[in-house]
Amino acid sequence: MFRKLLLILSNTAIAPITDTDLRWHPPDATGVNDLSNAVNSSGIHGFIFNTSVTPDGQYGGYNFCNMPHVRRREYKKPGDRFELKYVEVIHRHHKRTPYQHSTFPLEPYSWNCPDQNLFYYGGPKPSNSNHSAHTYWQTYQSPSNPFRPSGFQNSTCQFPQITKEGLDDSWRHGRDLWEVYGELLGFLSGDEGAIGRSVVYRVTGNVITSQVSGMVINGMFGARADVPLLKQPSTVDSLEPMYPCSSASKLFDTTKNTPCWNQHLAASQPLFQTLDNISSVSPSSTPFHISWDHYFDNLSARLCHRKPLPCNPINPSLCVTLENAYTVFRLGEWEYSYIYRDSPNSLKASVGSYGVWIAELAQNIRDAIAGRGEVIYRHNVAHDGSLARLLSILQIDVMVWPGMGSEVVFEVWRRKDGGDWYLRVLWGGKVLRSSSPQLGAMDMVPIDRVLRYFDGLVGAGASEVAAFCTTS
């Protein structure tokens, strides 16, 4: 069965095994996935990379620093004939410092985080036993320690950590969701006691998702008490994802060893050389030159926090220009589109590496339809790789690098007369549009059509994913 499915996913000429179309369909052709445009044009497709604030008239457009999400001003009800029965939200964490591996060997200035605390402590249960102090990390460097980390020197930040601005964006994100699903639709009650029962939150093993969750929850419910965050064992987590799937990894590796990918790396060499000379990154550093991921992370984090683009610490006349940064961003956007949508391997690889979460989503929807359990709202805080794989499986028509706070919302609706069930999927607060004719514009799609698609790809209980991932 799964071998037949692999053929369907990889060859659009083969008819599907059922009336459910499980084939890969290419995305729209845009400036984002046009390699010549990525290499040779200027600007960055009108995208925002220097502030969390998007003017109301432009809201819904791409803002890497703070992507659009569901909010009351733009939200459209599907009609009075329908009743909302279940919501599942998944979004990327909000803006942060760069990862340590994306920092330069010697950064020209420090990056400090004096306006926030990152709490790490354990407390016993029940609450009337011994209590824990609310302890938090305070980063420092000892003058007696002769070893120094690479990157930002004498910094009080972790790399990564959600910044003060990212925490504020997280709170606003939560408040906007409450204003729709609480105030506008009356779907959620303001009862803080619902958290952990009818409302649940889930995070990954990366602490930045927990840093975001606390702010989101307070933005939604005003909660300041202890709140459980669901987390799967790190080695098999489906949300990040972290479960082992060498078959999917091999497919992604194959995507990065094609003539098209190598052509983009060859066209990137002059810019790599320019940035290496400024940053002192070794030209032999594979992580910095196998893709634009590290330079993208470094430069976008600076601009999103209104920090200057870097100059060479030894020769300050050598500086990264704004056009250099824009070219990095165009190339990074092209890479994400190629890896997760333009490559014919993208659907198969994403199903393998994110199909378990899809199976969980499908089961959550079925439970809601059957009235099993109390949960009516699930909220997942994840990463760009999580959202990219999800968008790949949904075969979004225009693929981009999921920016900070990128959000997909699954809404399950039923006709009030007890009739059919429907699924609406929102990407950035708007109806998600899929290149797959099985899904199309995901605005009140009959729910069985979507579940057939999910089941056909991942199998019952992710059985097809398990079979694929254990295939050598």
mmCIF file of C-alpha atoms in Angstrom, residues 4-5 7-9 11-23:
data_model
loop_
_atom_site.group_PDB
_atom_site.id
_atom_site.type_symbol
_atom_site.label_atom_id
_atom_site.label_comp_id
_atom_site.label_asym_id
_atom_site.label_seq_id
_atom_site.Cartn_x
_atom_site.Cartn_y
_atom_site.Cartn_z
ATOM 1 C CA LYS A 4 1.826 2.585 -4.239
ATOM 2 C CA LEU A 5 1.316 5.770 -2.250
ATOM 3 C CA LEU A 7 4.486 6.421 -6.502
ATOM 4 C CA ILE A 8 1.387 8.608 -6.362
ATOM 5 C CA LEU A 9 3.195 11.293 -4.387
ATOM 6 C CA ASN A 11 4.601 10.983 -10.114
ATOM 7 C CA THR A 12 1.706 13.219 -11.071
ATOM 8 C CA ALA A 13 1.010 11.110 -14.184
ATOM 9 C CA ILE A 14 -0.143 8.124 -12.134
ATOM 10 C CA ALA A 15 -3.815 8.039 -11.268
ATOM 11 C CA PRO A 16 -4.629 8.069 -7.554
ATOM 12 C CA ILE A 17 -5.615 4.772 -5.953
ATOM 13 C CA THR A 18 -8.967 6.235 -4.888
ATOM 14 C CA ASP A 19 -11.017 9.273 -5.801
ATOM 15 C CA THR A 20 -8.846 11.184 -3.330
ATOM 16 C CA ASP A 21 -6.082 13.129 -5.069
ATOM 17 C CA LEU A 22 -2.872 12.505 -3.087
ATOM 18 C CA ARG A 23 -0.491 13.738 -5.758
#
